[in-house]
Amino acid sequence: MRQTSLRLRAGIVSLAILLIFGLAWHLAVSGTGPAQQMDPEYAKLMGQTAVQGKSAMPGPLDVLGKIWSHLKEPFYDRGPNDKGIGIQLTYSIGRVLVGYGLAMLVALPLGFLIGMSPLMARALDPFIQIMKPVSPLAWMPLALYTIKDSSISSIFVIFICSLWPMLINTAFGVSSVRKEWLNVARTLEVGPIRRAFTVILPAAAPTIVTGMRISIGIAWLVIVAAEMLVGGTGIGYFVWNEWNNLSITNVITSILVIGLVGMILDQALARVARAVSFPE
Amino acid sequence: MSAKFISIEGITRRFQAPDGGQTTVFEDIWFAIARGEFVCMIGHSGCGKTTVLNILSGLDLPDDGAAIVDGKAIEGPSLDRAVIFQSHALLPWRTVLGNVAYAISSRWPKWSRSQVEEQAKRFIEKVGLKGAEAKKPAQLSGGMKQRVGIARALSIEPKILLMDEPFSALDALTRGTLQDEVRRICLETGQTVFMITHDVDEAIYLADKIVLMTNGPEAMVAEIVENPLPKERDRNQIHRHPAFYAIRNHLIDFLVSRSKTFKSEIPADYDRRKPPVILPQNQPQPLPPSHEAGRKVA
Ligand SMILES: Nc1ncnc2c1ncn2[C@@H]1O[C@H](COP(=O)(O)OP(=O)(O)OP(=O)(O)O)[C@@H](O)[C@H]1O
Ligand SMILES: [Mg+2]
């Protein structure tokens, strides 16, 4: 009872904040009469916004209209510089999932190895410590040089940035499995493979999934920047291209869409986290 | 009946001390357990009881000497020896049924799923947990968790049952019921049991033989006390047995004073390989009631 009412009240407050923000935005960008004291050369460059005294900044209604038009036709393709936002998103999500998936394939087994072997943990620690703080974008030139393909280079950058949190959390989760659970497996003469899947994996799963959740968040942050850098396709490229077109409406629309997709990815991992968590 | 089903022969265990040297937890310990016998070990905290049990379970190895079961030295854990851990050690992501079934499918990997579940349900019912099969350990009380641990250990039908203070974390009432159940099950199946306890009354109620450990470090087996009570005993009647106070006072006396002083006044005929076997005899004088009040088990 109390919980639903709290949720309801929070929802009302959220809605109110949204309305107030939208209204303030609308008022802030609506025209204040023709701007006369402007340099005519500059006015010519700025086009109608200068003539009508309208702010160059789009209002919330413009953005809503834009979103609607994108929703109506998300997947249109009119040449390399004019593709629907849906196509661009699909490219970005695809790259993230491929890079992230590859990182999983490496990080989970390697993390298991590090977690189970104190020797490997110590031996690999310096490399991890040095590589982890490197901005994934710093890898981009190297990737472009060696791979010579912008799309695969972005995937590589996603791979690198997703790797560390998963690797570190897997190693930590595996190394901190409670001794008594391992002893149960030992007294039952459970073999190493079965022990890995029936004791270590379930025990470490909450920590591993936390690492995976951090990774997907970072990967989604990084893909936008990577695509801005290499161009071609993807939501990051789309944002940059619309900025070059001076279509601020599209930029704002992209920001909202990027946020939305990021949230969905995070929520998906949160669901996995709930599925593997266990109360003690 | 083999008199030496389990034979502890001169085991020594040392651990690295913080200062870099070595501390000897116990040295050159000898005792034996016959098939079907229920043996309790009593001693003060830190004297190495858990270490002895770990060596018997195969989770730990002695630095010297050997623990021999059925003529073979223990070299590692075995499904023939089931352990009931003090902390119950259930896998929290598995249900009650899942925890017991895990042990059963480890014991008999070729069994079908339904065979495994049938066996698991049988033992869950045996410890009085019918209806709780689908619960996770977090949803169980301490006593219920310990029951699952008991069911898990018994379900693999081990030759030896090893228990490390299995009831010490429970309230007196639950402890009593569980003691009754474990005793009944072990008697029914002629189970060989080695159990560690802090509780004198628990040892008297359950054990055929009680191994007394002196204080650590360098602990030793002071003596082995034969329980004078008949194998058929009733928890509410045992205090009427003429030898009850004899054994009880003997054990308390050992814990209170002799466990400390034993090493400095070792009897001349003491032989580490054959610790003296004591059978406490009828004693007319029960301890005064005031002494008893604090130790009564409900
Ligand atoms: N892995 C270990 N490393 C170092 N010392 C240890 C280790 N395990 C046990 N010890 C030491 O060995 C001694 C005996 O420990 P043990 O756990 O066997 O005692 P215990 O008789 O079971 O005590 P309690 O009744 O409190 O459970 C203790 O002094 C303990 O500090
Ligand atoms: Mg102990």
Tab-separated table of C-alpha atoms in Angstrom, chain B:
chain	number	residue	atom	x	y	z
B	1	MET	CA	33.389	-56.340	14.088
B	2	SER	CA	36.674	-54.690	13.339
B	3	ALA	CA	38.000	-52.943	16.407
B	4	LYS	CA	39.916	-50.462	14.297
B	5	PHE	CA	37.672	-49.318	11.497
B	6	ILE	CA	39.237	-45.886	11.823
B	7	SER	CA	42.711	-45.690	13.240
B	8	ILE	CA	44.474	-42.446	14.013
B	9	GLU	CA	48.146	-43.330	14.138
B	10	GLY	CA	50.561	-40.772	15.473
B	11	ILE	CA	49.199	-37.729	13.657
B	12	THR	CA	50.908	-34.370	14.129
B	13	ARG	CA	49.825	-31.063	12.678
B	14	ARG	CA	51.862	-27.862	12.630
B	15	PHE	CA	50.925	-24.466	11.305
B	16	GLN	CA	53.018	-21.504	10.327
B	17	ALA	CA	53.115	-19.146	13.292
B	18	PRO	CA	52.864	-15.399	12.681
B	19	ASP	CA	56.456	-14.898	13.881
B	20	GLY	CA	57.752	-17.209	11.127
B	21	GLY	CA	58.235	-20.263	13.323
B	22	GLN	CA	55.874	-23.189	13.658
B	23	THR	CA	53.238	-23.960	16.215
B	24	THR	CA	52.382	-27.548	16.868
B	25	VAL	CA	48.645	-27.861	17.331
B	26	PHE	CA	48.902	-31.471	18.428
B	27	GLU	CA	51.569	-34.130	18.289
B	28	ASP	CA	51.607	-37.900	18.003
B	29	ILE	CA	47.939	-38.564	18.596
B	30	TRP	CA	46.617	-42.129	18.641
B	31	PHE	CA	43.097	-43.455	18.944
B	32	ALA	CA	40.782	-45.796	17.118
B	33	ILE	CA	37.111	-46.057	16.317
B	34	ALA	CA	35.313	-49.340	15.741
B	35	ARG	CA	32.683	-49.887	13.090
B	36	GLY	CA	29.261	-48.667	14.228
B	37	GLU	CA	30.711	-46.730	17.136
B	38	PHE	CA	29.653	-43.202	18.054
B	39	VAL	CA	32.714	-41.321	19.273
B	40	CYS	CA	32.715	-37.784	20.613
B	41	MET	CA	35.744	-35.586	21.058
B	42	ILE	CA	35.784	-33.015	23.816
B	43	GLY	CA	38.370	-30.333	24.466
B	44	HIS	CA	38.759	-26.647	24.937
B	45	SER	CA	38.561	-24.155	22.103
B	46	GLY	CA	41.697	-24.082	19.989
B	47	CYS	CA	43.033	-27.481	21.036
B	48	GLY	CA	42.770	-28.787	17.475
B	49	LYS	CA	39.492	-30.690	17.347
B	50	THR	CA	38.488	-29.246	13.995
B	51	THR	CA	41.950	-29.979	12.682
B	52	VAL	CA	41.559	-33.659	13.658
B	53	LEU	CA	38.179	-33.749	11.937
B	54	ASN	CA	39.586	-32.084	8.826
B	55	ILE	CA	42.288	-34.736	8.674
B	56	LEU	CA	39.641	-37.450	8.991
B	57	SER	CA	37.589	-35.860	6.240
B	58	GLY	CA	40.651	-35.524	4.021
B	59	LEU	CA	40.341	-31.749	3.709
B	60	ASP	CA	43.617	-31.421	5.603
B	61	LEU	CA	46.641	-33.693	5.799
B	62	PRO	CA	48.766	-34.440	8.861
B	63	ASP	CA	52.404	-33.357	8.873
B	64	ASP	CA	53.267	-36.673	10.444
B	65	GLY	CA	51.507	-39.953	11.050
B	66	ALA	CA	48.407	-41.174	9.280
B	67	ALA	CA	44.682	-41.509	9.603
B	68	ILE	CA	43.706	-44.946	8.405
B	69	VAL	CA	40.231	-46.035	7.399
B	70	ASP	CA	39.493	-49.646	6.625
B	71	GLY	CA	43.208	-50.361	6.209
B	72	LYS	CA	43.878	-47.468	3.828
B	73	ALA	CA	45.541	-44.161	4.714
B	74	ILE	CA	43.398	-41.114	4.024
B	75	GLU	CA	44.853	-39.080	1.179
B	76	GLY	CA	41.996	-36.774	0.366
B	77	PRO	CA	38.266	-36.246	0.714
B	78	SER	CA	36.026	-39.181	-0.029
B	79	LEU	CA	32.330	-39.750	-0.484
B	80	ASP	CA	32.693	-42.544	2.062
B	81	ARG	CA	33.119	-39.906	4.743
B	82	ALA	CA	30.342	-37.311	4.940
B	83	VAL	CA	30.906	-34.095	6.829
B	84	ILE	CA	28.315	-32.057	8.677
B	85	PHE	CA	29.873	-28.641	8.931
B	86	GLN	CA	29.493	-26.428	11.954
B	87	SER	CA	28.335	-23.584	9.685
B	88	HIS	CA	26.026	-25.964	7.763
B	89	ALA	CA	27.702	-24.793	4.483
B	90	LEU	CA	24.593	-25.089	2.344
B	91	LEU	CA	24.779	-23.705	-1.174
B	92	PRO	CA	22.490	-20.669	-0.890
B	93	TRP	CA	21.534	-20.602	-4.567
B	94	ARG	CA	20.099	-24.107	-4.381
B	95	THR	CA	16.877	-25.191	-2.769
B	96	VAL	CA	16.723	-27.679	0.083
B	97	LEU	CA	16.027	-30.413	-2.454
B	98	GLY	CA	18.787	-29.042	-4.708
B	99	ASN	CA	21.354	-29.117	-1.915
B	100	VAL	CA	20.604	-32.708	-0.976
B	101	ALA	CA	20.306	-33.764	-4.620
B	102	TYR	CA	23.709	-32.226	-5.361
B	103	ALA	CA	25.330	-34.590	-2.891
B	104	ILE	CA	23.364	-37.590	-4.160
B	105	SER	CA	24.197	-36.951	-7.811
B	106	SER	CA	27.847	-36.583	-6.814
B	107	ARG	CA	27.680	-39.949	-5.061
B	108	TRP	CA	25.830	-41.736	-7.845
B	109	PRO	CA	26.510	-39.819	-11.075
B	110	LYS	CA	24.680	-42.401	-13.188
B	111	TRP	CA	21.397	-42.103	-11.335
B	112	SER	CA	18.476	-40.617	-13.190
B	113	ARG	CA	17.008	-37.329	-12.076
B	114	SER	CA	13.943	-39.000	-10.604
B	115	GLN	CA	16.064	-41.520	-8.709
B	116	VAL	CA	18.118	-38.696	-7.226
B	117	GLU	CA	15.043	-36.727	-6.243
B	118	GLU	CA	13.393	-39.744	-4.704
B	119	GLN	CA	16.425	-40.413	-2.513
B	120	ALA	CA	16.687	-36.714	-1.608
B	121	LYS	CA	13.024	-36.553	-0.607
B	122	ARG	CA	13.391	-39.677	1.494
B	123	PHE	CA	16.182	-38.118	3.572
B	124	ILE	CA	14.553	-34.707	3.756
B	125	GLU	CA	11.543	-36.445	5.228
B	126	LYS	CA	13.772	-38.389	7.603
B	127	VAL	CA	15.058	-35.181	9.193
B	128	GLY	CA	11.533	-33.798	9.418
B	129	LEU	CA	11.674	-31.214	6.645
B	130	LYS	CA	8.924	-32.597	4.410
B	131	GLY	CA	7.233	-29.684	2.682
B	132	ALA	CA	10.295	-27.425	2.737
B	133	GLU	CA	11.942	-29.013	-0.321
B	134	ALA	CA	11.516	-25.956	-2.536
B	135	LYS	CA	12.778	-23.426	0.012
B	136	LYS	CA	16.127	-21.687	-0.273
B	137	PRO	CA	18.477	-21.866	2.742
B	138	ALA	CA	17.931	-18.164	3.447
B	139	GLN	CA	14.279	-18.929	4.133
B	140	LEU	CA	15.108	-21.518	6.805
B	141	SER	CA	15.767	-21.198	10.503
B	142	GLY	CA	19.140	-22.236	11.930
B	143	GLY	CA	17.776	-25.589	13.058
B	144	MET	CA	16.221	-26.287	9.668
B	145	LYS	CA	19.479	-25.429	7.891
B	146	GLN	CA	21.365	-27.823	10.133
B	147	ARG	CA	18.739	-30.490	9.320
B	148	VAL	CA	19.391	-30.002	5.613
B	149	GLY	CA	23.104	-30.431	6.344
B	150	ILE	CA	22.322	-33.680	8.166
B	151	ALA	CA	20.064	-34.891	5.354
B	152	ARG	CA	22.758	-34.053	2.808
B	153	ALA	CA	25.402	-35.968	4.746
B	154	LEU	CA	23.211	-39.010	5.408
B	155	SER	CA	21.723	-39.152	1.912
B	156	ILE	CA	24.992	-40.319	0.374
B	157	GLU	CA	24.945	-43.256	2.797
B	158	PRO	CA	28.505	-42.721	3.976
B	159	LYS	CA	30.542	-45.295	5.839
B	160	ILE	CA	31.553	-42.609	8.333
B	161	LEU	CA	29.771	-39.513	9.511
B	162	LEU	CA	31.938	-36.616	10.691
B	163	MET	CA	30.294	-33.804	12.637
B	164	ASP	CA	31.906	-30.596	13.844
B	165	GLU	CA	29.850	-29.118	16.674
B	166	PRO	CA	26.727	-29.592	14.588
B	167	PHE	CA	24.318	-28.337	17.218
B	168	SER	CA	26.285	-25.673	19.020
B	169	ALA	CA	24.648	-22.765	17.200
B	170	LEU	CA	21.136	-23.923	18.066
B	171	ASP	CA	18.807	-23.133	20.950
B	172	ALA	CA	18.488	-25.806	23.627
B	173	LEU	CA	15.095	-27.056	22.483
B	174	THR	CA	16.036	-27.477	18.825
B	175	ARG	CA	19.343	-28.983	19.851
B	176	GLY	CA	17.539	-31.613	21.920
B	177	THR	CA	15.209	-32.611	19.089
B	178	LEU	CA	18.025	-32.813	16.591
B	179	GLN	CA	20.151	-34.872	18.959
B	180	ASP	CA	17.241	-37.304	19.287
B	181	GLU	CA	16.861	-37.533	15.538
B	182	VAL	CA	20.534	-37.998	14.781
B	183	ARG	CA	20.779	-40.631	17.489
B	184	ARG	CA	17.760	-42.504	16.161
B	185	ILE	CA	19.007	-42.446	12.553
B	186	CYS	CA	22.540	-43.471	13.497
B	187	LEU	CA	21.291	-46.325	15.689
B	188	GLU	CA	18.951	-47.549	12.940
B	189	THR	CA	21.708	-47.706	10.342
B	190	GLY	CA	24.613	-48.656	12.626
B	191	GLN	CA	26.401	-45.527	11.465
B	192	THR	CA	30.019	-44.955	12.487
B	193	VAL	CA	30.225	-41.411	13.801
B	194	PHE	CA	32.968	-39.045	14.915
B	195	MET	CA	31.606	-35.885	16.461
B	196	ILE	CA	33.139	-32.834	18.065
B	197	THR	CA	31.274	-31.123	20.839
B	198	HIS	CA	31.660	-28.631	23.632
B	199	ASP	CA	28.641	-29.921	25.456
B	200	VAL	CA	29.215	-32.568	28.111
B	201	ASP	CA	25.562	-33.621	28.248
B	202	GLU	CA	25.424	-33.977	24.501
B	203	ALA	CA	28.468	-36.246	24.593
B	204	ILE	CA	26.977	-38.391	27.360
B	205	TYR	CA	23.660	-38.730	25.565
B	206	LEU	CA	25.119	-39.573	22.166
B	207	ALA	CA	28.535	-41.167	22.544
B	208	ASP	CA	29.731	-44.702	23.129
B	209	LYS	CA	33.229	-43.382	23.705
B	210	ILE	CA	34.525	-39.907	24.467
B	211	VAL	CA	38.034	-38.777	23.507
B	212	LEU	CA	39.422	-36.106	25.826
B	213	MET	CA	41.884	-33.622	24.370
B	214	THR	CA	44.142	-31.530	26.564
B	215	ASN	CA	44.535	-27.824	25.927
B	216	GLY	CA	46.606	-26.654	22.986
B	217	PRO	CA	49.140	-25.992	21.728
B	218	GLU	CA	50.794	-29.396	21.555
B	219	ALA	CA	47.557	-30.982	22.633
B	220	MET	CA	47.370	-34.692	23.327
B	221	VAL	CA	44.699	-37.300	23.989
B	222	ALA	CA	44.530	-37.503	27.771
B	223	GLU	CA	42.235	-40.488	27.972
B	224	ILE	CA	39.330	-42.226	26.370
B	225	VAL	CA	36.188	-42.447	28.449
B	226	GLU	CA	33.821	-45.341	27.919
B	227	ASN	CA	30.221	-44.360	28.372
B	228	PRO	CA	28.771	-46.537	31.136
B	229	LEU	CA	25.184	-45.882	30.040
B	230	PRO	CA	23.375	-48.609	28.085
B	231	LYS	CA	23.118	-48.135	24.309
B	232	GLU	CA	19.340	-47.825	24.730
B	233	ARG	CA	18.934	-44.556	26.599
B	234	ASP	CA	16.219	-42.005	27.054
B	235	ARG	CA	17.274	-38.382	27.348
B	236	ASN	CA	14.814	-37.787	30.194
B	237	GLN	CA	15.873	-40.859	32.152
B	238	ILE	CA	19.649	-40.990	31.814
B	239	HIS	CA	20.276	-38.836	34.860
B	240	ARG	CA	18.682	-41.618	36.943
B	241	HIS	CA	21.315	-44.085	35.847
B	242	PRO	CA	23.714	-44.779	38.708
B	243	ALA	CA	26.780	-44.030	36.593
B	244	PHE	CA	25.444	-40.813	35.070
B	245	TYR	CA	26.984	-38.472	37.599
B	246	ALA	CA	30.175	-40.454	37.625
B	247	ILE	CA	30.807	-39.846	33.935
B	248	ARG	CA	29.410	-36.336	34.016
B	249	ASN	CA	31.615	-35.270	36.905
B	250	HIS	CA	34.580	-36.973	35.344
B	251	LEU	CA	34.132	-35.013	32.106
B	252	ILE	CA	33.462	-31.683	33.802
B	253	ASP	CA	36.395	-32.225	36.108
B	254	PHE	CA	38.568	-32.835	33.086
B	255	LEU	CA	37.374	-29.720	31.264
B	256	VAL	CA	37.610	-27.509	34.337
B	257	SER	CA	41.015	-28.513	35.632
B	258	ARG	CA	42.743	-31.609	34.298
B	259	SER	CA	42.783	-30.451	30.659
B	260	LYS	CA	45.160	-27.698	31.760
B	261	THR	CA	47.325	-29.667	34.170
B	262	PHE	CA	47.425	-33.064	32.464
B	263	LYS	CA	50.632	-32.397	30.583
B	264	SER	CA	52.579	-31.400	33.689
B	265	GLU	CA	51.521	-34.465	35.649
B	266	ILE	CA	51.489	-37.231	33.060
B	267	PRO	CA	51.000	-40.606	34.773
B	268	ALA	CA	54.070	-42.822	34.750
B	269	ASP	CA	52.375	-45.585	32.776
B	270	TYR	CA	50.926	-43.195	30.157
B	271	ASP	CA	51.474	-44.447	26.621
B	272	ARG	CA	50.604	-42.072	23.750
B	273	ARG	CA	49.811	-45.044	21.542
B	274	LYS	CA	47.339	-46.413	24.026
B	275	PRO	CA	45.726	-43.598	25.966
B	276	PRO	CA	44.126	-44.938	29.168
B	277	VAL	CA	40.556	-46.120	28.788
B	278	ILE	CA	38.386	-45.072	31.720
B	279	LEU	CA	35.003	-46.476	32.652
B	280	PRO	CA	33.524	-44.115	35.232
B	281	GLN	CA	31.804	-46.135	37.947
B	282	ASN	CA	28.814	-45.548	40.149
B	283	GLN	CA	29.256	-42.522	42.279
B	284	PRO	CA	26.965	-41.936	45.216
B	285	GLN	CA	27.469	-38.172	45.423
B	286	PRO	CA	25.770	-36.055	42.780
B	287	LEU	CA	27.064	-32.502	42.502
B	288	PRO	CA	25.056	-29.955	44.479
B	289	PRO	CA	22.048	-28.601	42.547
B	290	SER	CA	23.481	-25.087	42.354
B	291	HIS	CA	26.318	-26.442	40.264
B	292	GLU	CA	23.830	-28.074	37.946
B	293	ALA	CA	21.541	-25.137	37.326
B	294	GLY	CA	23.604	-23.476	34.656
B	295	ARG	CA	24.224	-26.601	32.627
B	296	LYS	CA	20.820	-28.190	32.310
B	297	VAL	CA	19.673	-28.900	28.798
B	298	ALA	CA	15.937	-28.445	28.320
